[in-house]
mmCIF file of C-alpha atoms in Angstrom:
data_model
loop_
_atom_site.group_PDB
_atom_site.id
_atom_site.type_symbol
_atom_site.label_atom_id
_atom_site.label_comp_id
_atom_site.label_asym_id
_atom_site.label_seq_id
_atom_site.Cartn_x
_atom_site.Cartn_y
_atom_site.Cartn_z
ATOM 1 C CA MET A 1 34.580 121.503 14.350
ATOM 2 C CA ASP A 2 35.526 123.742 11.205
ATOM 3 C CA ILE A 3 32.307 123.847 9.402
ATOM 4 C CA GLY A 4 33.740 126.147 6.963
ATOM 5 C CA GLN A 5 36.520 124.199 6.073
ATOM 6 C CA LEU A 6 34.176 121.135 5.922
ATOM 7 C CA LEU A 7 31.994 122.857 3.320
ATOM 8 C CA THR A 8 34.929 123.775 1.032
ATOM 9 C CA ALA A 9 35.917 120.484 1.275
ATOM 10 C CA ILE A 10 32.383 119.399 0.264
ATOM 11 C CA LYS A 11 32.020 121.950 -2.638
ATOM 12 C CA THR A 12 35.689 121.469 -4.173
ATOM 13 C CA MET A 13 35.244 117.788 -4.329
ATOM 14 C CA PRO A 14 35.469 116.351 -7.918
ATOM 15 C CA ALA A 15 32.082 115.030 -9.328
ATOM 16 C CA PRO A 16 31.827 111.894 -11.670
ATOM 17 C CA VAL A 17 32.075 112.324 -15.227
ATOM 18 C CA ARG A 18 29.049 112.240 -17.531
ATOM 19 C CA ALA A 19 28.294 108.359 -18.007
ATOM 20 C CA PRO A 20 28.797 106.909 -21.355
ATOM 21 C CA ASP A 21 26.149 105.106 -23.740
ATOM 22 C CA PRO A 22 25.224 102.108 -21.736
ATOM 23 C CA GLU A 23 24.405 100.207 -25.172
ATOM 24 C CA GLN A 24 27.847 100.808 -25.950
ATOM 25 C CA LEU A 25 29.176 99.859 -22.780
ATOM 26 C CA ILE A 26 27.500 96.630 -22.828
ATOM 27 C CA GLY A 27 28.392 95.944 -26.295
ATOM 28 C CA PRO A 28 26.877 93.606 -28.712
ATOM 29 C CA LEU A 29 24.983 90.708 -27.491
ATOM 30 C CA LEU A 30 26.262 87.363 -28.964
ATOM 31 C CA GLY A 31 24.292 84.301 -29.381
ATOM 32 C CA LEU A 32 21.043 85.948 -29.125
ATOM 33 C CA SER A 33 18.250 84.173 -30.956
ATOM 34 C CA ARG A 34 14.161 84.213 -31.142
ATOM 35 C CA SER A 35 12.404 82.636 -28.117
ATOM 36 C CA ALA A 36 10.338 79.683 -28.176
ATOM 37 C CA ALA A 37 7.305 81.808 -27.947
ATOM 38 C CA ALA A 38 8.296 83.721 -31.063
ATOM 39 C CA LYS A 39 9.338 80.499 -32.927
ATOM 40 C CA LYS A 40 5.935 79.161 -32.154
ATOM 41 C CA ALA A 41 4.076 82.326 -33.259
ATOM 42 C CA ARG A 42 5.889 82.249 -36.796
ATOM 43 C CA ARG A 43 4.696 78.291 -36.890
ATOM 44 C CA GLU A 44 1.274 79.339 -36.466
ATOM 45 C CA ARG A 45 1.793 82.265 -38.965
ATOM 46 C CA ASN A 46 3.031 79.919 -41.624
ATOM 47 C CA ALA A 47 0.388 77.494 -41.047
ATOM 48 C CA ALA A 48 -2.552 80.125 -41.085
ATOM 49 C CA GLY A 49 -1.026 81.340 -44.409
ATOM 50 C CA ALA A 50 -0.743 77.769 -45.965
ATOM 51 C CA ALA A 51 -4.534 77.339 -44.697
ATOM 52 C CA GLY A 52 -5.385 81.017 -45.880
ATOM 53 C CA VAL A 53 -4.238 79.951 -49.392
ATOM 54 C CA VAL A 54 -6.136 76.817 -49.618
ATOM 55 C CA ALA A 55 -9.429 78.638 -48.080
ATOM 56 C CA THR A 56 -8.961 81.392 -50.441
ATOM 57 C CA VAL A 57 -9.082 78.947 -53.340
ATOM 58 C CA VAL A 58 -12.107 77.289 -52.093
ATOM 59 C CA ALA A 59 -13.748 80.435 -51.731
ATOM 60 C CA LEU A 60 -13.197 81.440 -54.915
ATOM 61 C CA TYR A 61 -14.451 78.410 -56.293
ATOM 62 C CA LEU A 62 -17.662 78.943 -54.309
ATOM 63 C CA MET A 63 -18.063 82.388 -55.712
ATOM 64 C CA SER A 64 -17.941 81.432 -59.223
ATOM 65 C CA THR A 65 -19.494 77.697 -59.125
ATOM 66 C CA VAL A 66 -21.880 77.384 -56.042
ATOM 67 C CA SER A 67 -22.914 80.350 -54.136
ATOM 68 C CA GLY A 68 -21.070 84.324 -54.023
ATOM 69 C CA PHE A 69 -22.488 85.112 -50.798
ATOM 70 C CA TRP A 70 -20.843 81.953 -48.995
ATOM 71 C CA GLY A 71 -17.966 82.678 -51.068
ATOM 72 C CA VAL A 72 -17.287 85.967 -50.330
ATOM 73 C CA ALA A 73 -18.080 85.571 -46.494
ATOM 74 C CA LEU A 74 -15.204 82.824 -46.384
ATOM 75 C CA LEU A 75 -12.997 85.000 -48.056
ATOM 76 C CA ILE A 76 -13.625 87.907 -45.831
ATOM 77 C CA GLY A 77 -12.933 85.125 -42.778
ATOM 78 C CA VAL A 78 -9.576 84.089 -44.449
ATOM 79 C CA ILE A 79 -8.466 87.626 -44.758
ATOM 80 C CA VAL A 80 -9.355 88.397 -41.099
ATOM 81 C CA VAL A 81 -7.618 85.184 -39.562
ATOM 82 C CA ALA A 82 -4.503 86.045 -41.866
ATOM 83 C CA PHE A 83 -4.529 89.351 -40.837
ATOM 84 C CA ARG A 84 -4.511 88.421 -36.952
ATOM 85 C CA SER A 85 -2.124 85.540 -37.544
ATOM 86 C CA MET A 86 0.508 87.897 -39.403
ATOM 87 C CA ASP A 87 0.610 90.353 -36.470
ATOM 88 C CA ILE A 88 3.463 89.269 -34.548
ATOM 89 C CA LYS A 89 4.157 92.625 -33.043
ATOM 90 C CA GLY A 90 0.794 92.771 -31.582
ATOM 91 C CA ARG A 91 0.772 89.273 -30.361
ATOM 92 C CA PHE A 92 4.029 90.673 -28.234
ATOM 93 C CA ALA A 93 3.027 94.298 -27.656
ATOM 94 C CA THR A 94 2.635 94.062 -23.868
ATOM 95 C CA GLU A 95 5.823 92.091 -23.855
ATOM 96 C CA LEU A 96 7.699 94.873 -26.050
ATOM 97 C CA SER A 97 6.308 97.569 -23.720
ATOM 98 C CA GLY A 98 7.328 96.344 -20.564
ATOM 99 C CA ALA A 99 10.736 95.505 -21.874
ATOM 100 C CA LYS A 100 11.030 99.055 -23.103
ATOM 101 C CA SER A 101 9.770 100.582 -19.696
ATOM 102 C CA GLY A 102 12.501 98.386 -17.626
ATOM 103 C CA TRP A 103 15.207 99.437 -19.730
ATOM 104 C CA GLU A 104 14.489 102.990 -19.546
ATOM 105 C CA GLU A 105 14.157 102.586 -15.542
ATOM 106 C CA GLN A 106 17.374 100.864 -15.343
ATOM 107 C CA ARG A 107 19.007 103.190 -17.493
ATOM 108 C CA LYS A 108 18.026 106.230 -15.997
ATOM 109 C CA ILE A 109 19.484 104.589 -12.567
ATOM 110 C CA TRP A 110 22.799 103.631 -13.865
ATOM 111 C CA GLU A 111 23.232 107.044 -15.571
ATOM 112 C CA SER A 112 22.669 108.770 -12.362
ATOM 113 C CA ASN A 113 24.730 106.392 -10.308
ATOM 114 C CA ALA A 114 27.516 106.137 -12.863
ATOM 115 C CA GLY A 115 27.523 109.934 -13.820
ATOM 116 C CA PRO A 116 27.291 113.151 -11.459
ATOM 117 C CA GLY A 117 23.645 113.069 -10.956
ATOM 118 C CA THR A 118 23.288 110.992 -7.354
ATOM 119 C CA PHE A 119 26.778 112.586 -6.207
ATOM 120 C CA GLU A 120 25.486 116.083 -7.293
ATOM 121 C CA LYS A 121 22.251 115.347 -5.201
ATOM 122 C CA ARG A 122 23.876 114.124 -2.379
ATOM 123 C CA ARG A 123 26.421 117.098 -2.603
ATOM 124 C CA ASN A 124 23.526 119.670 -2.650
ATOM 125 C CA HIS A 125 22.138 117.770 0.616
ATOM 126 C CA TYR A 126 25.306 118.231 2.709
ATOM 127 C CA VAL A 127 25.606 122.175 1.446
ATOM 128 C CA ASP A 128 21.918 122.745 2.741
ATOM 129 C CA LEU A 129 22.804 120.801 5.867
ATOM 130 C CA ALA A 130 25.853 123.478 6.179
ATOM 131 C CA SER A 131 23.517 126.333 5.772
ATOM 132 C CA ALA A 132 21.228 124.942 8.409
ATOM 133 C CA HIS A 133 23.844 124.731 10.705
ATOM 134 C CA ALA A 134 25.024 128.451 9.877
ATOM 135 C CA ILE A 135 22.058 129.834 10.729
ATOM 136 C CA LEU A 136 21.160 127.994 14.255
ATOM 137 C CA PRO A 137 22.900 131.142 16.289
ATOM 138 C CA GLN A 138 20.134 133.493 14.140
ATOM 139 C CA LYS A 139 17.773 130.885 14.866
ATOM 140 C CA GLU A 140 18.427 130.593 18.503
ATOM 141 C CA ARG A 141 18.269 134.628 19.016
ATOM 142 C CA GLU A 142 14.910 134.857 17.200
ATOM 143 C CA ARG A 143 13.233 132.160 19.490
ATOM 144 C CA LEU A 144 14.581 133.797 22.282
ATOM 145 C CA ALA A 145 13.064 137.175 21.555
ATOM 146 C CA ILE A 146 10.039 135.422 21.092
ATOM 147 C CA LEU A 147 10.080 134.479 24.483
ATOM 148 C CA GLU A 148 11.040 137.958 25.410
ATOM 149 C CA GLN A 149 7.979 139.160 23.492
ATOM 150 C CA LYS A 150 5.944 136.781 25.689
ATOM 151 C CA LYS A 151 7.169 138.076 28.604
ATOM 152 C CA ARG A 152 6.168 141.452 27.666
ATOM 153 C CA GLN A 153 2.657 139.969 26.809
ATOM 154 C CA LEU A 154 2.337 138.031 29.662
ATOM 155 C CA GLN A 155 2.916 141.258 31.989
ATOM 156 C CA LEU A 156 0.459 143.284 29.878
ATOM 157 C CA GLU A 157 -2.089 140.688 29.947
ATOM 158 C CA LYS A 158 -1.609 140.662 34.038
ATOM 159 C CA HIS A 159 -1.660 144.256 34.239
ATOM 160 C CA MET A 160 -4.954 144.405 32.094
ATOM 161 C CA GLU A 161 -6.556 141.725 34.404
ATOM 162 C CA SER A 162 -5.908 143.641 37.592
ATOM 163 C CA HIS A 163 -8.335 146.177 36.526
ATOM 164 C CA ARG A 164 -11.501 145.119 37.172
ATOM 165 C CA ILE A 165 -14.803 146.383 35.519
ATOM 166 C CA ASP A 166 -16.490 146.140 38.995
ATOM 167 C CA ARG A 167 -13.855 148.941 40.349
ATOM 168 C CA ALA A 168 -13.752 150.913 37.812
ATOM 169 C CA LYS A 169 -15.197 154.811 36.816
ATOM 170 C CA ILE A 170 -16.789 154.042 33.546
ATOM 171 C CA PRO A 171 -18.858 156.996 31.952
ATOM 172 C CA ARG A 172 -22.760 155.680 31.697
ATOM 173 C CA VAL A 173 -21.658 152.103 33.360
ATOM 174 C CA GLY A 174 -23.255 151.763 36.645
ATOM 175 C CA ARG A 175 -23.572 149.050 38.927
ATOM 176 C CA GLY A 176 -26.167 147.067 37.098
ATOM 177 C CA ARG A 177 -24.711 147.275 33.623
ATOM 178 C CA LYS A 178 -21.369 146.236 35.140
ATOM 179 C CA ALA A 179 -23.152 142.889 36.476
ATOM 180 C CA THR A 180 -24.601 142.575 32.818
ATOM 181 C CA LEU A 181 -20.738 143.050 31.662
ATOM 182 C CA GLU A 182 -19.679 140.236 34.424
ATOM 183 C CA SER A 183 -22.549 137.847 33.480
ATOM 184 C CA TYR A 184 -20.957 137.897 29.758
ATOM 185 C CA GLY A 185 -17.839 137.356 30.901
ATOM 186 C CA PHE A 186 -16.461 140.694 30.908
ATOM 187 C CA GLU A 187 -14.534 141.258 34.164
ATOM 188 C CA ASN A 188 -11.708 143.357 33.654
ATOM 189 C CA ALA A 189 -9.686 145.392 30.766
ATOM 190 C CA TRP A 190 -8.411 142.305 29.560
ATOM 191 C CA ASP A 191 -11.805 140.856 28.351
ATOM 192 C CA VAL A 192 -12.933 143.663 26.783
ATOM 193 C CA GLN A 193 -9.799 143.596 24.494
ATOM 194 C CA GLN A 194 -10.374 139.886 23.432
ATOM 195 C CA ARG A 195 -13.879 140.318 21.986
ATOM 196 C CA PRO A 196 -16.596 143.303 21.149
ATOM 197 C CA VAL A 197 -18.478 144.512 23.808
ATOM 198 C CA THR A 198 -21.477 145.345 21.362
ATOM 199 C CA ASN A 199 -22.246 141.244 22.014
ATOM 200 C CA VAL A 200 -23.576 142.057 25.488
ATOM 201 C CA PRO A 201 -27.287 143.196 25.108
ATOM 202 C CA GLY A 202 -28.103 146.856 26.050
ATOM 203 C CA PHE A 203 -24.556 147.761 24.775
ATOM 204 C CA GLY A 204 -24.650 149.739 21.473
ATOM 205 C CA PRO A 205 -21.834 151.016 19.650
ATOM 206 C CA SER A 206 -21.694 154.496 22.123
ATOM 207 C CA LEU A 207 -21.807 152.674 25.188
ATOM 208 C CA ALA A 208 -19.409 149.865 24.005
ATOM 209 C CA SER A 209 -16.912 152.603 23.054
ATOM 210 C CA ASP A 210 -17.096 154.160 26.768
ATOM 211 C CA VAL A 211 -15.907 150.401 27.827
ATOM 212 C CA GLU A 212 -13.372 149.762 25.261
ATOM 213 C CA THR A 213 -12.116 153.476 25.519
ATOM 214 C CA TRP A 214 -11.323 152.939 29.300
ATOM 215 C CA ALA A 215 -9.795 149.579 28.902
ATOM 216 C CA LYS A 216 -7.434 151.462 26.105
ATOM 217 C CA THR A 217 -6.709 153.954 28.634
ATOM 218 C CA VAL A 218 -5.799 151.327 31.212
ATOM 219 C CA GLU A 219 -3.287 149.864 28.341
ATOM 220 C CA ARG A 220 -1.597 153.062 27.752
ATOM 221 C CA LYS A 221 -0.785 153.055 31.531
ATOM 222 C CA PHE A 222 1.040 149.916 31.182
ATOM 223 C CA VAL A 223 4.988 149.653 31.892
ATOM 224 C CA PHE A 224 6.985 146.967 30.861
ATOM 225 C CA ASN A 225 9.417 145.745 33.795
ATOM 226 C CA ALA A 226 12.424 144.019 31.531
ATOM 227 C CA SER A 227 14.108 143.130 34.699
ATOM 228 C CA ILE A 228 11.886 140.571 35.435
ATOM 229 C CA PRO A 229 13.826 137.560 33.847
ATOM 230 C CA THR A 230 12.240 135.190 31.372
ATOM 231 C CA ASP A 231 11.371 131.988 32.501
ATOM 232 C CA PRO A 232 14.689 130.262 33.116
ATOM 233 C CA ALA A 233 13.289 126.798 32.139
ATOM 234 C CA ALA A 234 11.894 128.063 28.737
ATOM 235 C CA VAL A 235 15.210 129.474 27.914
ATOM 236 C CA GLN A 236 17.226 126.419 28.684
ATOM 237 C CA ALA A 237 14.770 124.756 26.606
ATOM 238 C CA VAL A 238 15.173 126.597 23.482
ATOM 239 C CA LYS A 239 19.133 126.375 24.228
ATOM 240 C CA ASN A 240 19.187 122.324 24.478
ATOM 241 C CA ASP A 241 16.904 122.246 21.159
ATOM 242 C CA ILE A 242 19.319 124.327 19.287
ATOM 243 C CA SER A 243 22.364 122.336 20.615
ATOM 244 C CA LYS A 244 20.506 118.932 19.808
ATOM 245 C CA GLN A 245 20.074 120.259 16.325
ATOM 246 C CA ARG A 246 23.487 121.462 16.033
ATOM 247 C CA ALA A 247 25.002 117.833 17.092
ATOM 248 C CA GLU A 248 22.781 116.384 14.391
ATOM 249 C CA LEU A 249 24.048 118.261 11.786
ATOM 250 C CA GLU A 250 27.772 118.146 12.726
ATOM 251 C CA ARG A 251 27.281 114.402 12.824
ATOM 252 C CA GLU A 252 25.714 114.171 9.270
ATOM 253 C CA LEU A 253 28.255 116.909 8.099
ATOM 254 C CA THR A 254 31.152 114.632 9.310
ATOM 255 C CA LYS A 255 30.076 111.833 7.083
ATOM 256 C CA ALA A 256 30.297 113.727 4.032
ATOM 257 C CA PRO A 257 33.470 113.579 3.067
ATOM 258 C CA ALA A 258 33.619 109.580 3.143
ATOM 259 C CA ASP A 259 30.251 109.488 1.716
ATOM 260 C CA LEU A 260 31.033 111.526 -1.504
ATOM 261 C CA LYS A 261 33.996 109.809 -1.674
ATOM 262 C CA HIS A 262 32.368 106.440 -1.782
ATOM 263 C CA LEU A 263 30.000 107.790 -4.544
ATOM 264 C CA ALA A 264 32.619 108.898 -6.739
ATOM 265 C CA ASP A 265 34.292 105.457 -6.314
ATOM 266 C CA HIS A 266 31.165 103.849 -7.023
ATOM 267 C CA ALA A 267 30.121 105.592 -10.375
ATOM 268 C CA SER A 268 33.978 104.981 -11.511
ATOM 269 C CA ALA A 269 33.089 101.185 -11.000
ATOM 270 C CA LEU A 270 29.715 101.288 -12.642
ATOM 271 C CA ARG A 271 31.419 102.954 -15.714
ATOM 272 C CA SER A 272 33.474 99.921 -15.952
ATOM 273 C CA THR A 273 31.442 97.469 -15.378
ATOM 274 C CA PRO A 274 27.684 97.624 -15.605
ATOM 275 C CA PRO A 275 25.172 96.511 -12.994
ATOM 276 C CA GLN A 276 23.574 92.876 -13.821
ATOM 277 C CA ALA A 277 20.201 94.577 -13.521
ATOM 278 C CA LEU A 278 21.072 96.831 -16.492
ATOM 279 C CA VAL A 279 22.553 94.115 -18.367
ATOM 280 C CA ASP A 280 19.468 91.846 -17.838
ATOM 281 C CA ALA A 281 16.847 94.643 -18.897
ATOM 282 C CA TYR A 282 18.926 95.603 -22.323
ATOM 283 C CA LYS A 283 18.910 91.592 -22.656
ATOM 284 C CA ARG A 284 15.272 91.582 -22.373
ATOM 285 C CA LEU A 285 14.447 94.490 -24.440
ATOM 286 C CA LYS A 286 16.803 93.314 -27.625
ATOM 287 C CA GLN A 287 15.113 89.501 -27.086
ATOM 288 C CA VAL A 288 11.583 91.116 -27.394
ATOM 289 C CA GLU A 289 12.844 93.438 -30.097
ATOM 290 C CA LEU A 290 14.146 90.242 -31.874
ATOM 291 C CA ASP A 291 11.120 88.233 -31.400
ATOM 292 C CA VAL A 292 8.973 90.712 -33.132
ATOM 293 C CA SER A 293 11.264 91.561 -36.165
#
């Protein structure tokens, strides 16, 4: 598979043009009228207004002839009730907020799908896949190099382990101190390099330094034998994994031209005929706006 040609086709495929204004595309909503709930709210407002006029007259009468206190109290109550009844927007605030949120959500989805947004996002996805495909050879070399490095480390470890403390000549470390080291897990030069010798009772900095110097001398004598092959099974496992990744990436990349063409065609169709979800969200918004107007 020529990934280079495929990538060129992906990068040069024309993206959909910017989506038009969805409100202009949907057009005016003819025959829209206030909902039953809005009509009921207005009837209640009108009734409350009429009752408020009567109550105001009564309140003024009480204030002037009977009791100023009760007249003022009644007048305040009338004002509060009238204010609440007149607040149509407050009664539909939740519906208006939901309608606006629903419209914005559908509008963004439509603009992305009908314009270049979704297309470009998918194109970038395929470009990233092509980049991942291009670095597979380097990735394989790096993983094989790690195996090679591990081979050297394994040989070094075996070399260090073969030099046991109980057979070594270490200044000021006789049989008794060797037994102490062994009881604390220090049996060979490799053990000495893994943790501080000063953790062993009786081994201060000076004595521990003698042991560590011996271990470093053993390490300097190590000679890496490159002719010893890396574990063939481990090498094959790396190659198999890279081959699997290559096959998966190529399988996805072969879908790119048809997938991008489908997105472009779909965007064109959406610009001609808006989806029902977009229209419904717009109708709901305009209905609530009419109800609160």
